[in-house]
Amino acid sequence: MHPKLSQLVFDASENKEDEECSDVPILKVESECLEKVVEFLKHYEQEPLKEIKSPLEDNTFEGVVKQEWYRNFVQEVDSPMLFDLVTAANFMAIQPLLDLACLKVSCLLMGKSSEEIRIILNIPQMTPQEEEHARREHRWIFDD
Amino acid sequence: MDWKGGNKHKEMSSTNTSQTGSGSTDRDGTGEGASRTDQDVDMQLDQSDPDFEITGDVEGRKSSDDSGEDSNCSSTLPPHPRNFGVRGNSESFSVSEEDYRGDNADTMNHKMDVDSYTRSASGIPNNFPVTETIATSPAFHHASLSSPTYRETSNFGLLEGCGRWLMSIPRDDVVALQNTLEYTEFLNAFDRLGEAHRRTVMLERRHLLETEDALASCGTIAGDLTEAEPSDISCRNTLTAHPFKRYHSYPLPIAECTRRRHFSFLQHLAVDDVLLRIFEFIDCSSLVRTGTTCHRFHELTNRSADQRVVSLTDGRLLRSAMKMLRAQEQIEGVNVFENSGHYVPIPMLGLRRRIKVSGAGDAEFNGIYFCTGSNGNGFLFTKPRVPERRVKGDNRSFGQTVVGQAPLARAQLQHPIHLEGVEIPVRERVLFANAVVMEEVDENEDESDQRDGGVDVLFGDEPNRSRLLRCVISKRFSNETILWYMSKEVEDEATHEISQMFSFWAKLMVTGDASPDVCRYPSQTSILSRDGEPAWHSLTDHIAPPIVELLDD
């Protein structure tokens, strides 16, 4: 697996003075998540993920990600693991994985109401005044 | 900054200050929440100001004063930067002299003891503007930050208010401010706050992970445990539990265990850049709904929208207020001279109504079109080709050749048409267009900001690489006859030139057929169709012409 897929790993390996020791500690990513990251990177070497462009071609995850392996890779994980993947990809600077995971999160949110989004992301509620202010700001959307 | 006081404002007082206020303390006259001492200052709302209403939310700061002073927020809170959460306009932070002085400058003068704030841990200065001479100090009208009503009506955090206040300090004043001890102390306090934030987040995260582990094992936690309230052990909202508590082994229902990992991605994991990347994929209506979930998302979704419309706002001068001002002046005839170099293109709004095309033999043309620009003959209506295709070449300065054949008016088919000296039989005279080579002319090429103007006469306002190829409805001349055409943009693989392949045409509607307003739009089948003949005609045999109608009546 080429270290350049992860900018973090690449930078760390470049800085290592001891060439015999090729281990790069990645302390901020849990093992379970790291396994998924490695799985992604190994497959990426065989079949690179096609670039995800915005605006999206489709409103569904399946419509945007045509490559079956990547679709299944993300569909198999639960929300907490998905969020962990987002964080890990960001931390390790793995752009394709970040794009894929962010896309999946986006698709989770698309078409949902505010309350549903709060539940999905376990977000504390706004005060009624804040929510009213936000709705008033975009009344043209909520009037429909 | 326009200060506004709310209907339920409360008094606010600060320690070691003395002042007199005019009028009653509240609009309702109750003065709830105020804690007056001889040294307190009452900052009263000016009831004579009809615009005075509190719309912001400033969280009352708990007293962090270790001196044992009265913990009442009203006695320890510095009045000013925190009240930057009190605002009517989220974007403006300039304070007018009138707002400051109020109606009764004499009676509202008060002396602020700056030293009183050295006792506060935050180090936030209590005077606004930054001045230590109070001779003409303004009267601040604040509600008591400790009052629940105030907190309820206001919706901006304390730190956010402080941040806005910091940004409002005139840069010229900062130079002088840098020489003060308070400045250095503030920076140190700022750094410490950052460390505290990181520590807090880390502890929260660790706490959540430990909670998950504990709940997963359903009560097999070893170590030094303290008793925890059963109510604390909840998957429903682990964020409310104290981060330093450890959970006692406590059997939980299965449902609770299954929700153990349902912590807040927002609060504990996602940095702004990651969230913005997520939002980049979300469509507008979903983005708006996402923005109504929490304050942080509200800010980030707006930022995401701003980032995603850069080309549109820049291309139409909407980003530069000064250029917009100049455009307005031009409309109003201000400083308009022939030899004046200071002029800008005036942003235009496209036609509002949508066009619906259906029934076309070439299905790519079917769909909803919007007015996205104009060419030399009128407005342009476009929609992306389906499936979507993007321009691959860099066509910043492109030459566009119009190929394909624009139709002649039916009557003109009767006239002889010669091509290279040979007369074309009427039967074969389908159509000829004058080959038109159109070069994009960037009128603002000399401008330092190349994103200004540069509106493409044919492409509307999207001349950039990787933009979508489109289906276009526009007016074109065919010899001396102007007609509506439907065409699709095609990119040459080798040269990356964009060309128009024409497929359909129609005569213009005339006033009488329809109102002048409607006549600005592509010809409607329902209006133009006569005696069963189609309004739109196909340039290619065996391709059904479209039905074109106007939406949004």
XYZ file of C-alpha atoms in Angstrom:
697
model
C 0.000 0.000 0.000
C 1.529 3.227 -1.119
C 2.032 5.650 1.778
C 1.175 8.598 -0.421
C -2.490 7.742 -0.209
C -2.355 9.122 3.303
C -0.588 12.416 3.494
C -0.048 11.928 7.203
C 1.661 8.596 6.738
C 3.664 9.907 3.842
C 4.904 12.893 5.778
C 5.727 10.760 8.778
C 7.635 8.225 6.711
C 9.561 10.977 4.980
C 10.683 12.341 8.305
C 11.801 9.054 9.734
C 15.520 8.827 10.209
C 15.531 5.159 11.005
C 14.673 3.524 7.735
C 14.564 0.085 9.275
C 11.620 1.013 11.422
C 8.779 1.704 9.041
C 6.016 1.848 11.625
C 4.081 5.070 11.782
C 2.053 5.509 14.939
C -1.458 6.740 14.340
C -2.646 7.380 17.816
C -5.827 9.261 17.179
C -7.564 6.596 15.165
C -9.036 3.612 16.899
C -8.053 0.165 15.785
C -11.423 -0.848 14.472
C -11.639 2.262 12.388
C -8.052 1.946 11.277
C -8.778 -1.519 9.970
C -11.474 -0.087 7.761
C -9.136 2.633 6.595
C -6.505 0.095 5.645
C -9.123 -1.960 3.872
C -10.118 1.107 1.882
C -6.571 1.982 0.981
C -5.733 -1.524 -0.137
C -8.684 -1.610 -2.451
C -7.988 1.902 -3.664
C -4.674 0.718 -5.034
C -6.493 -1.820 -7.161
C -9.444 0.324 -8.137
C -9.169 4.050 -7.497
C -12.340 5.796 -6.504
C -13.704 8.060 -9.200
C -13.712 11.677 -8.281
C -16.883 12.895 -6.669
C -17.837 16.234 -8.115
C -20.345 18.743 -6.971
C -23.053 19.465 -7.840
C -23.863 15.800 -7.511
C -25.182 13.918 -10.470
C -27.834 12.306 -8.311
C -29.469 12.815 -4.977
C -28.776 9.291 -3.836
C -25.535 7.749 -2.729
C -25.981 4.866 -5.139
C -26.556 7.283 -7.970
C -23.329 9.118 -7.337
C -20.992 6.274 -6.404
C -21.154 3.858 -9.271
C -18.372 1.590 -8.049
C -19.929 -1.268 -6.193
C -17.109 -1.998 -3.819
C -17.080 1.538 -2.490
C -20.847 1.573 -2.188
C -20.774 -1.592 -0.126
C -17.819 -0.385 1.916
C -19.778 2.546 3.230
C -23.166 0.880 3.407
C -21.815 -1.768 5.767
C -20.808 0.621 8.520
C -23.081 2.143 11.114
C -23.304 5.864 11.774
C -20.744 6.057 14.571
C -18.216 4.174 12.488
C -19.035 6.387 9.540
C -18.309 9.452 11.631
C -15.119 7.828 12.826
C -14.107 7.247 9.228
C -14.715 10.889 8.438
C -12.540 11.942 11.311
C -9.850 9.401 10.528
C -9.772 10.355 6.863
C -9.453 13.979 7.798
C -6.748 13.287 10.338
C -4.787 11.031 8.025
C -5.428 13.299 5.036
C -6.886 10.606 2.800
C -8.896 12.681 0.381
C -10.783 9.898 -1.452
C -11.935 8.318 1.791
C -12.889 11.701 3.168
C -14.913 12.468 0.074
C -16.634 9.113 0.168
C -17.481 9.283 3.847
C -18.578 12.910 3.665
C -20.759 12.064 0.708
C -22.406 9.311 2.682
C -23.063 11.645 5.590
C -24.454 14.210 3.167
C -26.794 11.635 1.706
C -27.962 10.774 5.197
C -28.963 14.369 5.692
C -30.441 15.148 2.312
C -34.181 15.352 2.182
C -34.545 15.133 5.941
C -36.337 17.539 8.191
C -34.476 19.530 10.799
C -35.667 17.241 13.553
C -34.565 14.134 11.712
C -31.136 15.653 11.166
C -30.873 16.391 14.855
C -31.633 12.787 15.643
C -29.154 11.438 13.139
C -26.353 13.613 14.417
C -27.549 13.781 18.019
C -27.439 17.532 17.981
C -28.680 19.566 20.908
C -31.645 21.630 19.970
C -31.556 25.316 19.235
C -33.509 27.635 21.408
C -36.915 28.398 19.973
C -35.774 31.912 19.232
C -32.712 30.735 17.342
C -34.756 28.299 15.357
C -37.333 30.927 14.551
C -34.597 33.280 13.441
C -33.080 30.613 11.211
C -36.437 29.743 9.682
C -37.300 33.373 9.109
C -34.021 33.860 7.330
C -34.958 31.185 4.793
C -38.687 31.538 4.770
C -38.811 30.955 1.033
C -37.765 27.360 1.619
C -40.080 26.635 4.517
C -43.088 28.237 2.921
C -43.224 25.511 0.311
C -23.652 49.201 15.871
C -27.309 49.608 16.392
C -28.108 48.597 19.889
C -31.516 47.290 20.368
C -33.275 46.484 23.565
C -36.036 43.915 23.798
C -39.473 43.933 25.174
C -38.378 42.001 28.152
C -35.120 43.593 28.846
C -33.776 43.561 32.260
C -31.451 45.749 34.057
C -27.868 44.999 34.205
C -25.538 46.329 36.703
C -21.858 46.115 37.167
C -19.731 46.455 40.188
C -18.051 49.588 41.306
C -19.753 51.785 38.876
C -22.056 54.568 39.469
C -24.380 56.166 37.164
C -27.772 57.471 36.848
C -30.178 56.371 34.260
C -33.159 58.029 32.962
C -36.593 56.670 32.846
C -37.674 53.405 34.201
C -35.538 50.388 34.021
C -37.642 48.182 31.892
C -40.268 48.649 29.397
C -42.531 46.943 31.787
C -41.053 48.930 34.589
C -40.348 46.011 36.796
C -36.603 46.101 36.802
C -36.440 42.445 37.517
C -33.167 40.787 38.006
C -31.323 43.914 38.926
C -29.115 43.813 41.877
C -28.300 47.227 43.022
C -25.737 48.280 45.395
C -24.341 51.644 46.020
C -21.614 50.799 43.681
C -23.752 49.259 41.101
C -24.617 51.033 37.992
C -27.912 50.615 36.391
C -27.847 50.491 32.702
C -31.245 51.135 31.550
C -32.969 50.717 28.352
C -33.912 53.834 26.645
C -37.605 53.505 26.323
C -37.749 56.491 24.062
C -35.922 54.564 21.401
C -38.531 52.624 19.506
C -35.914 50.415 17.972
C -34.518 49.392 21.236
C -35.061 45.703 21.525
C -32.838 42.940 22.571
C -32.583 40.285 19.967
C -29.366 38.660 20.861
C -28.680 36.041 23.396
C -25.943 36.617 25.813
C -25.373 33.825 28.208
C -25.025 35.091 31.633
C -21.573 34.575 32.792
C -21.217 33.025 36.106
C -19.015 34.875 38.367
C -15.518 33.613 38.145
C -14.371 36.107 40.632
C -12.454 34.387 43.341
C -12.706 37.305 45.609
C -15.934 35.984 46.952
C -17.867 38.838 45.575
C -21.499 38.552 45.040
C -22.003 35.800 42.528
C -24.869 37.597 40.974
C -23.925 38.058 37.378
C -25.168 41.574 37.412
C -22.555 42.587 39.909
C -19.517 40.986 38.319
C -20.112 40.937 34.642
C -18.406 43.545 32.566
C -21.165 45.300 30.741
C -19.787 45.618 27.428
C -18.171 43.082 25.207
C -20.518 40.394 26.295
C -23.357 42.526 25.265
C -22.108 42.241 21.800
C -24.422 39.350 21.781
C -27.169 41.911 22.058
C -27.760 43.077 18.636
C -30.330 43.821 16.056
C -28.160 43.413 13.052
C -25.850 40.482 13.025
C -23.526 42.025 10.535
C -23.062 45.560 11.685
C -20.949 46.487 14.569
C -20.409 50.138 14.206
C -21.850 52.148 17.000
C -23.158 55.534 16.234
C -22.493 58.459 18.447
C -26.204 58.900 18.946
C -26.592 55.378 20.151
C -23.882 55.918 22.615
C -24.837 59.202 24.035
C -28.518 58.632 24.232
C -30.856 61.456 24.778
C -29.536 62.612 28.073
C -25.829 62.509 27.919
C -25.441 64.379 31.160
C -27.588 62.163 33.244
C -26.257 59.060 31.705
C -22.659 59.723 32.280
C -21.226 57.261 34.626
C -17.935 56.349 35.899
C -16.649 52.951 35.185
C -14.038 51.543 37.364
C -11.790 49.659 35.076
C -10.013 48.163 38.010
C -13.111 46.250 38.905
C -12.535 44.062 35.968
C -9.054 43.107 36.812
C -10.592 40.830 39.344
C -12.476 38.944 36.712
C -10.857 35.883 35.303
C -11.790 36.568 31.767
C -9.866 39.762 31.467
C -12.474 41.123 29.167
C -12.525 44.863 29.324
C -15.729 46.359 30.499
C -15.660 49.609 28.667
C -16.838 50.169 25.214
C -15.462 51.792 23.189
C -12.049 51.146 24.561
C -11.434 54.199 26.555
C -10.579 54.943 30.096
C -11.942 58.401 30.174
C -15.559 58.305 30.937
C -16.375 61.938 30.621
C -18.564 61.356 27.673
C -19.157 57.728 28.228
C -22.317 56.474 26.761
C -25.177 55.003 28.583
C -25.424 51.360 27.932
C -28.743 49.841 27.957
C -28.504 46.240 28.852
C -30.687 43.729 30.376
C -29.497 41.790 33.321
C -27.538 38.912 31.964
C -28.527 36.756 34.846
C -32.212 37.037 34.235
C -33.730 33.957 32.725
C -35.974 36.086 30.573
C -33.001 37.779 29.031
C -31.318 34.525 28.342
C -34.448 33.173 26.883
C -34.950 36.021 24.471
C -31.373 36.328 23.362
C -29.674 33.815 21.219
C -26.000 34.589 20.943
C -23.304 33.081 23.074
C -21.051 34.921 25.369
C -17.894 33.965 23.541
C -19.431 34.831 20.249
C -20.349 38.242 21.554
C -16.826 38.756 22.750
C -15.473 37.637 19.414
C -17.630 40.102 17.570
C -16.558 42.858 19.903
C -12.919 42.023 19.293
C -13.420 42.212 15.576
C -15.079 45.558 15.930
C -12.094 47.248 17.549
C -10.779 49.793 15.062
C -7.469 48.582 13.786
C -5.927 51.950 14.437
C -6.784 51.607 18.097
C -5.143 48.231 18.341
C -1.694 49.761 18.007
C -2.221 51.852 21.106
C -3.957 49.010 22.865
C -0.952 46.782 22.422
C 0.932 48.900 24.924
C -1.453 48.149 27.741
C -1.054 45.470 30.334
C -4.604 44.341 29.745
C -3.773 43.503 26.163
C -1.015 41.133 27.181
C -3.182 39.614 29.871
C -5.972 39.129 27.412
C -3.743 37.277 24.979
C -2.517 35.027 27.763
C -6.070 34.404 28.871
C -7.007 33.686 25.271
C -4.307 31.054 25.006
C -5.402 29.500 28.258
C -8.952 29.401 27.028
C -7.813 27.557 23.937
C -6.040 24.999 26.059
C -9.109 24.644 28.227
C -11.236 24.091 25.168
C -9.003 21.383 23.829
C -8.829 19.775 27.226
C -12.564 19.870 27.622
C -13.205 18.351 24.234
C -10.676 15.658 24.855
C -12.179 14.819 28.207
C -15.636 14.740 26.735
C -14.473 12.394 24.062
C -12.698 10.182 26.517
C -15.731 10.211 28.723
C -17.952 9.123 25.889
C -15.635 6.337 24.887
C -15.484 5.144 28.453
C -19.213 5.340 28.642
C -19.521 3.206 25.582
C -17.127 0.664 26.957
C -18.936 0.609 30.253
C -22.306 0.218 28.681
C -21.065 -2.385 26.276
C -19.835 -4.501 29.110
C -23.002 -3.675 31.035
C -21.364 -2.888 34.259
C -17.952 -4.457 34.474
C -15.958 -1.347 35.123
C -12.955 -1.681 37.309
C -11.130 1.044 39.036
C -11.978 3.777 41.384
C -15.635 4.379 40.921
C -17.860 6.927 42.431
C -21.527 6.570 42.877
C -23.464 7.849 39.986
C -27.062 8.720 39.834
C -29.016 6.220 37.847
C -30.372 9.096 35.885
C -26.881 9.908 34.796
C -26.500 6.619 33.117
C -28.307 7.246 29.988
C -27.520 6.640 26.434
C -30.188 9.007 25.530
C -28.002 11.975 26.132
C -24.536 11.128 27.289
C -23.502 14.702 26.818
C -25.245 15.781 29.955
C -23.150 13.545 32.178
C -20.225 15.092 33.865
C -17.066 14.273 31.967
C -15.168 13.451 35.096
C -17.627 10.999 36.466
C -17.150 7.352 36.047
C -20.094 5.167 35.875
C -20.911 2.626 38.405
C -21.578 -0.765 37.086
C -25.239 -0.648 36.438
C -27.231 -3.001 34.342
C -28.948 -1.247 31.555
C -31.816 -2.240 29.419
C -30.869 -3.575 26.044
C -32.293 -0.533 24.304
C -29.918 1.687 26.202
C -26.970 -0.434 25.226
C -27.814 -0.277 21.588
C -27.779 3.502 21.689
C -24.483 3.661 23.459
C -22.571 5.032 20.532
C -25.064 7.639 19.604
C -22.948 10.541 20.675
C -22.844 13.855 18.958
C -20.740 13.817 15.854
C -21.065 17.551 15.737
C -19.751 18.300 19.152
C -17.039 15.756 19.479
C -15.648 14.870 16.138
C -16.189 17.249 13.327
C -14.046 20.264 12.648
C -15.401 23.043 10.491
C -13.565 21.979 7.372
C -14.990 18.496 7.546
C -18.489 19.802 8.047
C -18.066 22.174 5.131
C -16.992 19.264 2.973
C -20.117 17.397 3.974
C -22.273 20.422 3.272
C -20.693 20.852 -0.122
C -22.629 17.850 -1.344
C -25.968 18.871 0.108
C -28.550 20.623 -2.033
C -29.914 24.001 -1.047
C -33.182 23.029 0.570
C -31.521 20.311 2.633
C -28.763 22.734 3.513
C -31.285 25.223 4.821
C -32.936 22.576 6.953
C -29.572 21.463 8.249
C -28.872 25.052 9.197
C -31.896 25.162 11.448
C -30.682 22.338 13.644
C -28.120 24.178 15.711
C -26.274 27.425 15.861
C -23.018 26.018 14.602
C -24.679 24.432 11.594
C -26.502 27.658 10.919
C -23.219 29.493 10.591
C -21.507 26.761 8.619
C -24.327 26.190 6.161
C -24.386 29.876 5.347
C -20.638 29.784 4.899
C -20.946 26.733 2.691
C -23.495 28.510 0.508
C -21.222 31.534 0.247
C -18.325 29.366 -0.864
C -20.374 27.562 -3.454
C -21.688 30.639 -5.212
C -18.402 32.472 -5.644
C -18.464 32.317 -9.415
C -22.049 33.504 -9.586
C -21.588 36.389 -7.170
C -18.283 37.441 -8.629
C -19.502 37.219 -12.181
C -22.452 39.412 -11.386
C -20.595 41.867 -9.151
C -22.615 40.798 -6.168
C -19.611 40.339 -3.950
C -18.297 43.858 -4.139
C -20.535 46.367 -2.407
C -18.531 49.232 -3.809
C -18.994 48.080 -7.367
C -22.660 47.602 -6.691
C -22.754 51.123 -5.354
C -21.099 52.379 -8.493
C -23.604 50.473 -10.588
C -26.418 52.105 -8.665
C -24.857 55.518 -9.199
C -24.689 54.881 -12.908
C -28.370 54.027 -12.966
C -29.076 57.230 -11.078
C -26.810 59.266 -13.328
C -24.223 60.101 -10.686
C -20.799 61.033 -12.077
C -21.502 59.563 -15.455
C -19.108 61.047 -17.979
C -17.983 59.890 -21.328
C -14.335 59.969 -20.435
C -14.733 58.658 -16.944
C -12.960 55.343 -16.471
C -14.815 54.426 -13.323
C -17.728 52.487 -14.576
C -18.890 48.964 -14.048
C -21.330 46.698 -15.808
C -24.735 46.854 -14.201
C -25.897 43.512 -12.799
C -29.080 42.309 -14.368
C -31.727 39.996 -13.082
C -32.861 37.233 -15.356
C -36.482 36.678 -16.254
C -38.297 35.067 -13.428
C -40.508 32.451 -15.034
C -39.455 28.970 -15.992
C -39.853 27.295 -19.341
C -41.071 23.757 -19.601
C -40.094 21.748 -22.646
C -41.680 18.388 -23.218
C -42.393 15.933 -25.969
C -39.194 16.606 -27.848
C -38.034 13.722 -29.995
C -34.554 14.275 -28.574
C -35.176 13.660 -24.892
C -32.187 15.746 -23.840
C -34.165 18.861 -24.593
C -37.045 17.975 -22.311
C -37.000 19.597 -18.911
C -37.184 22.907 -17.092
C -35.219 25.880 -18.368
C -34.227 28.998 -16.479
C -33.227 32.384 -17.762
C -29.505 32.341 -17.124
C -28.200 35.128 -19.284
C -28.519 36.960 -22.537
C -26.993 37.163 -25.938
C -27.095 40.026 -28.353
C -30.657 39.260 -29.320
C -32.370 38.722 -26.032
C -32.542 36.444 -23.071
C -30.997 33.029 -22.889
C -32.739 30.031 -21.359
C -30.706 26.993 -20.470
C -30.664 23.706 -18.679
C -27.856 21.163 -18.288
C -27.690 18.362 -20.769
C -28.788 14.988 -19.480
C -26.803 12.988 -18.617
C -24.654 15.770 -17.339
C -21.559 16.573 -19.279
C -18.913 19.045 -18.406
C -16.536 21.125 -20.411
C -13.134 19.536 -20.253
C -10.966 22.069 -21.935
C -9.867 25.356 -20.530
C -12.006 27.732 -22.470
C -11.272 30.909 -20.636
C -10.581 32.513 -23.968
C -12.327 30.371 -26.410
C -13.549 30.766 -29.884
C -16.920 29.428 -30.558
C -18.031 28.371 -33.936
C -21.693 28.076 -34.540
C -22.165 25.070 -36.679
C -25.235 23.292 -37.649
C -27.788 25.164 -39.531
C -30.082 27.778 -38.234
C -33.399 27.710 -39.941
C -34.697 30.164 -42.426
C -38.111 31.497 -42.052
C -40.614 29.507 -44.010
C -41.293 32.327 -46.399
C -37.659 32.673 -47.226
C -37.466 29.101 -48.413
C -39.160 30.341 -51.509
C -36.265 32.561 -52.415
C -33.278 31.177 -54.314
C -30.416 30.094 -52.165
C -26.975 29.863 -53.620
C -24.097 27.965 -52.175
C -20.729 28.367 -53.847
C -22.384 29.676 -56.924
C -24.834 26.824 -57.226
C -28.502 27.352 -56.658
C -29.938 24.998 -54.115
C -33.245 23.462 -55.123
C -36.138 24.508 -52.969
C -36.728 20.970 -51.910
C -33.234 20.667 -50.579
C -33.061 24.063 -49.175
C -33.410 23.209 -45.639
C -31.442 25.750 -43.930
C -28.303 27.577 -43.903
C -26.792 29.555 -41.233
C -24.082 31.976 -41.661
C -21.190 30.403 -39.921
C -20.582 32.674 -37.051
C -17.404 32.655 -35.150
C -17.905 34.259 -31.856
C -15.050 35.131 -29.642
C -15.564 35.697 -26.007
C -14.803 39.288 -25.301
C -13.825 39.946 -21.780
C -14.513 43.606 -21.325
C -12.804 43.537 -18.005
C -9.643 41.916 -19.176
C -7.593 44.780 -17.858
C -9.121 44.575 -14.447
C -7.019 43.040 -11.757
C -9.917 40.926 -10.681
C -10.530 38.717 -13.626
C -13.613 37.350 -12.049
C -15.528 40.540 -12.585
C -17.780 40.801 -15.551
C -16.674 38.615 -18.376
C -20.180 37.521 -19.062
C -20.259 35.274 -22.029
C -22.661 36.551 -24.629
C -23.775 33.070 -25.526
C -23.053 31.018 -22.491
C -24.641 33.351 -20.046
C -22.386 33.702 -17.090
C -20.518 30.444 -17.014
C -17.499 30.561 -19.248
C -15.336 28.455 -17.019
C -13.835 25.129 -17.476
C -15.742 22.147 -16.083
C -19.021 23.954 -16.341
C -21.959 21.928 -17.544
C -22.766 21.642 -21.206
C -26.280 22.850 -21.773
C -29.352 22.854 -23.883
C -30.054 26.404 -24.937
C -33.125 28.298 -26.084
C -32.192 31.629 -27.571
C -33.013 34.056 -30.354
C -30.807 34.085 -33.385
C -30.854 35.708 -36.737
C -31.283 33.636 -39.768
C -30.395 36.027 -42.493
C -32.614 38.917 -41.562
C -35.170 36.964 -39.663
C -34.940 36.499 -35.985
C -36.265 33.263 -34.621
C -36.168 31.166 -31.480
C -33.828 28.202 -31.602
C -33.237 25.227 -29.446
C -29.699 23.892 -29.505
C -27.331 21.842 -27.448
C -23.727 22.637 -26.657
C -21.167 20.196 -27.907
C -17.479 20.226 -27.082
C -14.950 19.242 -29.680
C -12.700 16.615 -28.160
C -9.620 17.863 -29.905
C -9.935 21.610 -29.863
C -12.313 21.901 -26.880
C -14.324 24.421 -28.792
C -17.921 24.643 -27.809
C -20.335 24.558 -30.664
C -24.093 24.675 -30.920
C -25.994 21.902 -32.595
C -29.396 23.219 -33.528
C -32.413 21.003 -33.410
C -35.611 23.080 -33.293
C -36.877 26.512 -34.203
C -39.977 28.635 -33.847
C -41.227 32.024 -34.869
C -41.468 34.774 -32.338
C -44.678 35.509 -30.567
C -45.961 38.970 -31.267
C -47.854 41.365 -29.106
C -51.411 40.513 -29.767
C -50.705 36.852 -29.473
C -49.593 37.434 -25.944
C -48.695 40.228 -23.574
C -45.372 42.026 -24.052
C -44.080 40.407 -20.898
C -44.797 36.912 -22.183
C -43.323 37.740 -25.567
C -39.933 38.044 -23.946
C -40.026 34.314 -23.345
C -39.579 31.528 -25.905
C -42.607 31.013 -28.069
C -45.250 28.988 -26.368
C -46.880 26.175 -28.220
C -50.321 27.010 -26.852
C -50.045 30.567 -28.152
C -48.240 30.093 -31.408
C -49.824 26.946 -32.658
C -52.301 27.663 -35.436
C -54.661 25.352 -37.182
C -53.063 22.306 -35.720
C -49.624 23.172 -36.986
C -46.875 22.843 -34.441
C -45.383 26.010 -33.033
C -41.922 24.549 -32.916
C -40.335 22.866 -35.889
C -37.667 20.264 -36.140
C -34.547 20.788 -38.192
C -34.029 17.099 -38.484
C -36.401 14.686 -40.081
C -38.217 12.200 -37.902
C -37.510 14.066 -34.700
C -40.633 15.235 -32.977
C -40.643 18.944 -32.127
C -41.071 19.967 -28.525
C -43.968 21.497 -26.707
C -42.889 24.674 -24.968
C -44.882 26.299 -22.219
C -44.350 28.946 -19.623
C -44.559 28.021 -15.942
C -45.152 30.102 -12.839
C -48.057 32.115 -14.034
